[in-house]
Amino acid sequence: MIVNNKEKFLKRIWLYRSILFKFTEFETDTTDKEFRIIVEALNIKSRYKRIYFVIDNLCNQIDKYYKDCNLCKFKNNQCLCHRKQSLNYINGCCHKCIYQSTNGCTTKNFACKMFNCSYVRKKHKVLTYKDLPLLKALSPLQRLDLKCDYFSSIDEVALDLFWGPVYSIPRTLTRSIKTLFGRYKFTKKA
């Protein structure tokens, strides 16, 4: 099936994701790279591989958008927000994440990449969900889950979206509790 009208295609994408188009191969001859990626995503018939492809490409789009921008104004591993509040945290909002390393994040996470604190939002034009039409390659429930799955690896998020909310909600809560309590060092009072 040849598709070239991006707006029309995005309005019907819920139908194109359905079982009715399971064996349909979509083609486009447009030069719009964003649209070509959406079409490529729908041509991946393995549900898990499609979800992984979408997450990976969304993260790449976000990275490309912010490539030459030091959003958090890091100095000595502290962001502008934490310096102004005189907090001792390093690595900004990611200071509790298990995927944080000295070279930054070791995985791709859409929710983390889309999060921007009030300091950043005041100073920069930040991406919104509407700026990323590739999100429509996922179902509404998958999009909701993707937006809320912080501090997780791309593999964990892809599995959560693959299995659905009944599976992902307990997993996400468990990971959040581990992240919250796993980084604190409790000392016994004498």
Coordinates of C-alpha atoms in Angstrom, one line a residue:
M1 CA 0.0 0.0 0.0
I2 CA 1.5 3.3 -1.1
V3 CA 1.1 6.2 1.4
N4 CA 2.2 9.8 0.9
N5 CA -0.2 12.0 2.8
K6 CA 1.3 12.3 6.3
E7 CA -1.8 13.9 7.9
K8 CA -4.2 11.5 6.5
F9 CA -2.0 8.5 7.4
L10 CA -1.6 9.7 11.0
K11 CA -5.4 10.1 11.4
R12 CA -5.8 6.5 10.3
I13 CA -2.8 5.0 12.0
W14 CA -4.9 3.3 14.7
L15 CA -6.5 1.3 11.9
Y16 CA -3.1 0.6 10.2
R17 CA -1.8 -0.8 13.5
S18 CA -4.7 -3.2 13.7
I19 CA -4.8 -6.9 12.8
L20 CA -6.5 -5.9 9.5
F21 CA -3.2 -4.6 8.2
K22 CA -1.0 -7.3 9.7
F23 CA 0.2 -8.5 6.3
T24 CA 0.2 -5.1 4.5
E25 CA 3.5 -3.6 3.5
F26 CA 3.4 0.2 3.5
E27 CA 5.5 2.2 1.0
T28 CA 6.2 5.9 0.6
D29 CA 8.2 7.9 -1.8
T30 CA 8.2 11.1 0.3
T31 CA 11.4 12.8 1.4
D32 CA 10.0 13.5 4.9
K33 CA 12.4 11.5 7.1
E34 CA 10.0 11.5 10.1
F35 CA 7.2 10.1 8.0
R36 CA 9.5 7.4 6.5
I37 CA 10.4 6.3 10.0
I38 CA 6.7 6.0 10.9
V39 CA 6.0 3.9 7.8
E40 CA 9.1 1.8 8.6
A41 CA 7.8 1.2 12.1
L42 CA 4.4 0.0 10.8
N43 CA 6.2 -2.4 8.5
I44 CA 7.8 -4.2 11.4
K45 CA 5.2 -6.9 12.1
S46 CA 6.8 -8.3 15.2
R47 CA 5.1 -6.3 18.0
Y48 CA 8.1 -6.3 20.4
K49 CA 10.5 -5.3 17.6
R50 CA 8.2 -2.5 16.5
I51 CA 7.9 -1.2 20.1
Y52 CA 11.7 -1.3 20.6
F53 CA 12.2 0.4 17.2
V54 CA 9.8 3.2 18.1
I55 CA 11.4 3.8 21.5
D56 CA 14.9 3.8 20.0
N57 CA 13.9 6.2 17.3
L58 CA 12.0 8.5 19.6
C59 CA 15.1 8.7 21.9
N60 CA 17.3 9.4 18.9
Q61 CA 15.0 12.3 17.8
I62 CA 15.1 13.8 21.3
D63 CA 18.9 13.5 21.4
K64 CA 19.2 15.1 17.9
Y65 CA 16.9 18.0 18.9
Y66 CA 19.0 18.8 22.1
K67 CA 22.4 17.9 20.5
D68 CA 24.0 21.3 20.7
C69 CA 22.1 22.5 23.8
N70 CA 23.4 22.3 27.4
L71 CA 19.9 22.3 28.9
C72 CA 20.8 21.7 32.5
K73 CA 23.9 24.0 32.5
F74 CA 26.1 21.4 34.2
K75 CA 29.2 22.6 36.1
N76 CA 31.2 20.2 38.2
N77 CA 28.5 17.6 37.6
Q78 CA 25.8 19.8 39.1
C79 CA 22.9 21.2 37.2
L80 CA 21.7 24.8 37.4
C81 CA 18.7 23.9 39.6
H82 CA 20.7 22.0 42.2
R83 CA 23.4 24.7 42.3
K84 CA 20.8 27.4 42.9
Q85 CA 19.2 25.4 45.7
S86 CA 22.6 24.5 47.2
L87 CA 22.0 20.8 47.0
N88 CA 24.9 18.3 47.0
Y89 CA 23.4 16.1 44.2
I90 CA 25.5 15.3 41.2
N91 CA 24.0 14.3 37.8
G92 CA 20.8 16.4 38.3
C93 CA 17.5 14.6 38.2
C94 CA 19.3 11.3 37.3
H95 CA 21.2 11.2 40.6
K96 CA 19.1 8.2 41.9
C97 CA 19.1 6.2 38.6
I98 CA 20.9 2.9 38.5
Y99 CA 21.7 3.5 34.8
Q100 CA 23.7 6.7 35.5
S101 CA 27.5 6.5 34.9
T102 CA 30.3 9.0 34.8
N103 CA 29.7 9.3 31.0
G104 CA 25.9 9.9 31.4
C105 CA 23.1 7.4 30.9
T106 CA 23.9 3.9 29.8
T107 CA 20.5 3.2 28.3
K108 CA 17.7 5.0 26.4
N109 CA 14.6 6.0 28.3
F110 CA 11.9 8.1 26.6
A111 CA 10.3 9.3 29.9
C112 CA 13.6 10.5 31.3
K113 CA 14.6 12.2 28.1
M114 CA 11.2 14.1 28.0
F115 CA 11.4 15.3 31.6
N116 CA 12.5 18.9 32.0
C117 CA 12.4 20.7 35.4
S118 CA 11.0 24.2 35.7
Y119 CA 14.4 25.8 35.4
V120 CA 14.9 24.2 31.9
R121 CA 11.3 25.0 30.8
K122 CA 11.8 28.7 31.7
K123 CA 14.9 29.1 29.6
H124 CA 14.5 26.8 26.6
K125 CA 11.9 25.7 24.1
V126 CA 11.4 22.1 25.0
L127 CA 10.0 19.2 23.0
T128 CA 6.4 18.3 23.6
Y129 CA 4.6 15.0 22.8
K130 CA 2.9 16.7 19.9
D131 CA 6.3 17.3 18.3
L132 CA 6.9 13.6 18.0
P133 CA 4.4 12.0 15.6
L134 CA 6.2 8.7 15.8
L135 CA 4.4 8.2 19.2
K136 CA 1.2 7.5 17.2
A137 CA 2.8 4.2 16.1
L138 CA 2.0 3.0 19.6
S139 CA -1.4 2.5 21.1
P140 CA -2.8 5.1 23.6
L141 CA -2.1 2.8 26.6
Q142 CA 1.4 2.1 25.4
R143 CA 2.0 5.9 25.0
L144 CA 0.7 6.5 28.6
D145 CA 3.0 3.7 29.9
L146 CA 6.0 5.0 27.9
K147 CA 5.5 8.5 29.3
C148 CA 5.6 7.2 32.9
D149 CA 8.3 4.6 32.9
Y150 CA 11.2 6.5 34.4
F151 CA 14.6 5.1 35.5
S152 CA 14.2 1.9 33.4
S153 CA 16.3 0.5 30.5
I154 CA 15.0 0.4 27.0
D155 CA 14.6 -3.4 27.3
E156 CA 12.5 -3.1 30.4
V157 CA 10.3 -0.4 28.9
A158 CA 9.8 -2.4 25.6
L159 CA 8.8 -5.4 27.7
D160 CA 6.3 -3.3 29.7
L161 CA 4.7 -2.0 26.6
F162 CA 4.6 -5.4 25.0
W163 CA 2.9 -7.1 27.8
G164 CA 0.5 -4.2 28.7
P165 CA -0.6 -2.4 31.8
V166 CA -1.5 -5.4 33.9
Y167 CA 2.1 -6.5 33.6
S168 CA 3.8 -3.2 33.5
I169 CA 2.2 -1.3 36.5
P170 CA 3.5 -3.7 39.2
R171 CA 6.9 -3.9 37.5
T172 CA 7.1 -0.1 37.2
L173 CA 6.1 0.4 40.9
T174 CA 8.6 -2.2 42.0
R175 CA 11.4 -0.5 40.0
S176 CA 10.4 2.9 41.4
I177 CA 10.5 1.7 45.0
K178 CA 13.9 0.0 44.4
T179 CA 15.2 3.2 42.9
L180 CA 13.8 5.4 45.7
F181 CA 15.2 3.2 48.5
G182 CA 18.1 1.6 46.8
R183 CA 20.1 4.9 46.7
Y184 CA 19.7 5.9 50.3
K185 CA 22.2 4.7 52.8
F186 CA 20.5 4.0 56.1
T187 CA 22.7 4.3 59.2
K188 CA 21.8 2.8 62.6
K189 CA 21.8 5.4 65.4
A190 CA 23.9 4.4 68.4

